[in-house]
Amino acid sequence: MKAAVGDRLVIQSAHLGEERRIGVIIALHHEDGTPPYDVHWLDEEHETLVYPGPDAHVEPRETRA
């Protein structure tokens, strides 16, 4: 997985009835764009350090209109 600042990190819920989480990547820890990422979560208005698992994917900033 690779990302850039401004991309969205989407984590699908592993539990029935829970919504997916969407956050904006605000900082990288590696120049090549690999995890971990500092993410600003849109649903809770806070930032965390994230090591994405297999239930996560990146939506590049360029593909969103």
Coordinates of N, CA, C and O in Angstrom, one line a residue:
M1 N 0.9 -1.2 0.0 CA 0.0 0.0 0.0 C 0.9 1.2 0.0 O 1.8 1.3 0.8
K2 N 0.5 2.2 -0.9 CA 1.3 3.5 -0.9 C 0.2 4.6 -1.0 O -0.8 4.4 -1.5
A3 N 0.6 5.7 -0.3 CA -0.3 6.8 -0.3 C 0.5 8.1 -0.3 O 1.7 8.1 -0.2
A4 N -0.3 9.2 -0.4 CA 0.3 10.6 -0.4 C -0.5 11.4 0.5 O -1.7 11.1 0.8
V5 N 0.1 12.5 1.0 CA -0.7 13.4 1.9 C -1.9 13.9 1.0 O -1.8 14.3 -0.1
G6 N -3.1 13.9 1.7 CA -4.3 14.3 1.0 C -5.2 13.2 0.5 O -6.3 13.4 0.2
D7 N -4.6 12.0 0.4 CA -5.3 10.8 0.0 C -6.3 10.4 1.1 O -6.0 10.8 2.3
R8 N -7.3 9.7 0.8 CA -8.2 9.2 1.8 C -7.8 7.7 2.2 O -7.5 6.9 1.3
L9 N -7.9 7.4 3.4 CA -7.8 6.0 3.9 C -9.2 5.6 4.3 O -9.8 6.2 5.1
V10 N -9.6 4.5 3.6 CA -10.9 3.9 3.9 C -10.8 2.5 4.5 O -10.1 1.7 4.0
I11 N -11.4 2.4 5.7 CA -11.3 1.1 6.4 C -12.7 0.5 6.5 O -13.6 1.1 7.1
Q12 N -12.9 -0.6 5.8 CA -14.2 -1.3 5.8 C -14.4 -2.0 7.2 O -13.4 -2.5 7.7
S13 N -15.6 -2.0 7.7 CA -15.9 -2.6 9.0 C -15.8 -4.1 8.9 O -16.3 -4.7 7.9
A14 N -15.2 -4.7 9.9 CA -15.2 -6.2 9.9 C -16.4 -6.7 10.6 O -16.6 -7.9 10.7
H15 N -17.3 -5.9 11.2 CA -18.5 -6.3 11.9 C -19.7 -5.8 11.2 O -19.8 -4.7 10.8
L16 N -20.7 -6.7 11.2 CA -22.0 -6.3 10.6 C -22.6 -5.2 11.4 O -22.6 -5.1 12.6
G17 N -23.1 -4.2 10.6 CA -23.8 -3.1 11.2 C -22.9 -1.9 11.5 O -23.4 -0.8 11.8
E18 N -21.6 -2.1 11.4 CA -20.7 -1.0 11.7 C -20.4 -0.3 10.3 O -20.2 -1.0 9.3
E19 N -20.3 1.0 10.3 CA -19.9 1.7 9.1 C -18.5 1.7 8.9 O -17.7 1.6 9.8
R20 N -18.1 2.0 7.6 CA -16.7 2.1 7.3 C -16.2 3.4 7.8 O -16.9 4.4 8.0
R21 N -14.9 3.5 8.0 CA -14.2 4.7 8.5 C -13.5 5.4 7.4 O -12.8 4.7 6.6
I22 N -13.6 6.7 7.3 CA -12.9 7.4 6.3 C -12.0 8.5 6.9 O -12.5 9.3 7.8
G23 N -10.8 8.6 6.5 CA -9.9 9.6 7.1 C -9.0 10.2 6.0 O -8.9 9.5 4.9
V24 N -8.5 11.3 6.2 CA -7.6 12.0 5.3 C -6.1 11.8 5.8 O -5.9 12.1 7.0
I25 N -5.2 11.4 5.0 CA -3.8 11.2 5.4 C -3.2 12.6 5.4 O -3.2 13.3 4.5
I26 N -2.7 12.9 6.6 CA -2.2 14.2 6.9 C -0.6 14.2 7.0 O 0.0 15.3 6.9
A27 N 0.0 13.1 7.1 CA 1.4 13.0 7.2 C 1.9 11.6 6.9 O 1.2 10.6 7.2
L28 N 3.0 11.5 6.3 CA 3.7 10.2 6.0 C 4.9 10.0 6.9 O 5.5 11.0 7.3
H29 N 5.2 8.8 7.2 CA 6.4 8.5 8.0 C 7.6 8.0 7.1 O 8.7 7.8 7.6
H30 N 7.2 7.6 5.9 CA 8.2 7.1 4.9 C 8.1 7.8 3.6 O 7.0 8.0 3.1
E31 N 9.2 8.2 3.0 CA 9.2 9.0 1.8 C 8.5 8.2 0.6 O 8.0 8.8 -0.3
D32 N 8.6 6.9 0.7 CA 8.0 6.1 -0.4 C 6.5 5.9 -0.3 O 5.9 5.2 -1.2
G33 N 5.9 6.5 0.7 CA 4.4 6.4 0.8 C 3.9 5.2 1.5 O 2.6 4.9 1.5
T34 N 4.7 4.4 2.1 CA 4.3 3.2 2.8 C 3.8 3.5 4.2 O 4.3 4.5 4.7
P35 N 3.0 2.6 4.8 CA 2.6 2.9 6.2 C 3.7 2.9 7.2 O 4.8 2.3 6.9
P36 N 3.5 3.5 8.3 CA 2.2 4.0 8.9 C 1.9 5.4 8.4 O 2.8 6.1 7.8
Y37 N 0.7 5.9 8.6 CA 0.2 7.2 8.2 C -0.4 7.9 9.4 O -1.0 7.3 10.3
D38 N -0.3 9.2 9.5 CA -1.1 10.0 10.4 C -2.4 10.4 9.7 O -2.3 10.9 8.5
V39 N -3.5 10.0 10.3 CA -4.8 10.2 9.6 C -5.7 11.0 10.5 O -5.8 10.9 11.7
H40 N -6.4 12.0 9.8 CA -7.4 12.8 10.4 C -8.8 12.1 10.1 O -9.1 12.0 8.9
W41 N -9.4 11.6 11.1 CA -10.7 10.9 10.9 C -11.8 11.8 10.7 O -12.0 12.7 11.6
L42 N -12.6 11.7 9.7 CA -13.7 12.6 9.4 C -14.9 12.4 10.3 O -15.6 13.4 10.6
D43 N -15.1 11.2 10.8 CA -16.3 11.0 11.7 C -16.1 11.4 13.1 O -17.0 11.6 13.8
E44 N -14.8 11.5 13.6 CA -14.6 11.8 15.0 C -13.7 13.0 15.2 O -13.5 13.4 16.3
E45 N -13.3 13.6 14.1 CA -12.5 14.9 14.2 C -11.3 14.8 15.1 O -11.0 15.6 16.0
H46 N -10.5 13.7 14.9 CA -9.2 13.6 15.6 C -8.2 12.9 14.8 O -8.6 12.3 13.7
E47 N -7.0 12.9 15.2 CA -5.9 12.3 14.4 C -5.3 11.1 15.2 O -5.2 11.1 16.4
T48 N -4.9 10.1 14.4 CA -4.2 8.9 15.0 C -3.1 8.4 14.0 O -3.2 8.7 12.8
L49 N -2.2 7.7 14.5 CA -1.2 7.0 13.8 C -1.8 5.6 13.4 O -2.3 4.9 14.2
V50 N -1.8 5.3 12.0 CA -2.5 4.1 11.6 C -1.5 3.2 10.8 O -0.8 3.7 9.9
Y51 N -1.6 1.9 11.1 CA -0.9 0.9 10.4 C -2.1 0.1 9.7 O -2.7 -0.7 10.3
P52 N -2.4 0.5 8.4 CA -3.6 -0.2 7.8 C -3.5 -1.7 7.7 O -2.4 -2.2 7.4
G53 N -4.6 -2.3 7.9 CA -4.7 -3.8 7.7 C -5.3 -4.1 6.4 O -5.5 -3.3 5.5
P54 N -5.6 -5.4 6.2 CA -6.1 -5.9 4.9 C -7.5 -5.4 4.6 O -8.0 -5.5 3.4
D55 N -8.2 -4.8 5.6 CA -9.5 -4.3 5.3 C -9.5 -2.8 4.9 O -10.5 -2.1 4.8
A56 N -8.3 -2.3 4.6 CA -8.2 -0.8 4.3 C -7.7 -0.7 2.8 O -7.0 -1.5 2.3
H57 N -8.1 0.5 2.2 CA -7.6 0.8 0.9 C -7.4 2.4 0.9 O -8.0 3.1 1.6
V58 N -6.6 2.8 -0.1 CA -6.4 4.2 -0.3 C -7.1 4.7 -1.5 O -7.1 4.1 -2.6
E59 N -7.8 5.9 -1.4 CA -8.4 6.6 -2.5 C -7.6 7.8 -2.8 O -7.5 8.7 -2.0
P60 N -6.8 7.7 -3.9 CA -6.0 8.8 -4.3 C -6.8 10.2 -4.4 O -7.9 10.2 -4.9
R61 N -6.1 11.2 -4.0 CA -6.8 12.6 -4.1 C -7.1 12.9 -5.5 O -8.1 13.5 -5.8
E62 N -6.3 12.5 -6.5 CA -6.6 12.8 -7.9 C -7.8 12.2 -8.5 O -8.4 12.7 -9.5
T63 N -8.3 11.1 -8.0 CA -9.4 10.4 -8.5 C -10.8 10.9 -8.0 O -11.8 10.5 -8.5
R64 N -10.7 11.7 -6.9 CA -11.9 12.3 -6.3 C -12.2 13.6 -7.0 O -11.3 14.4 -7.1
A65 N -13.5 13.8 -7.3 CA -13.8 15.1 -7.9 C -14.5 16.0 -6.9 O -15.1 15.6 -6.0

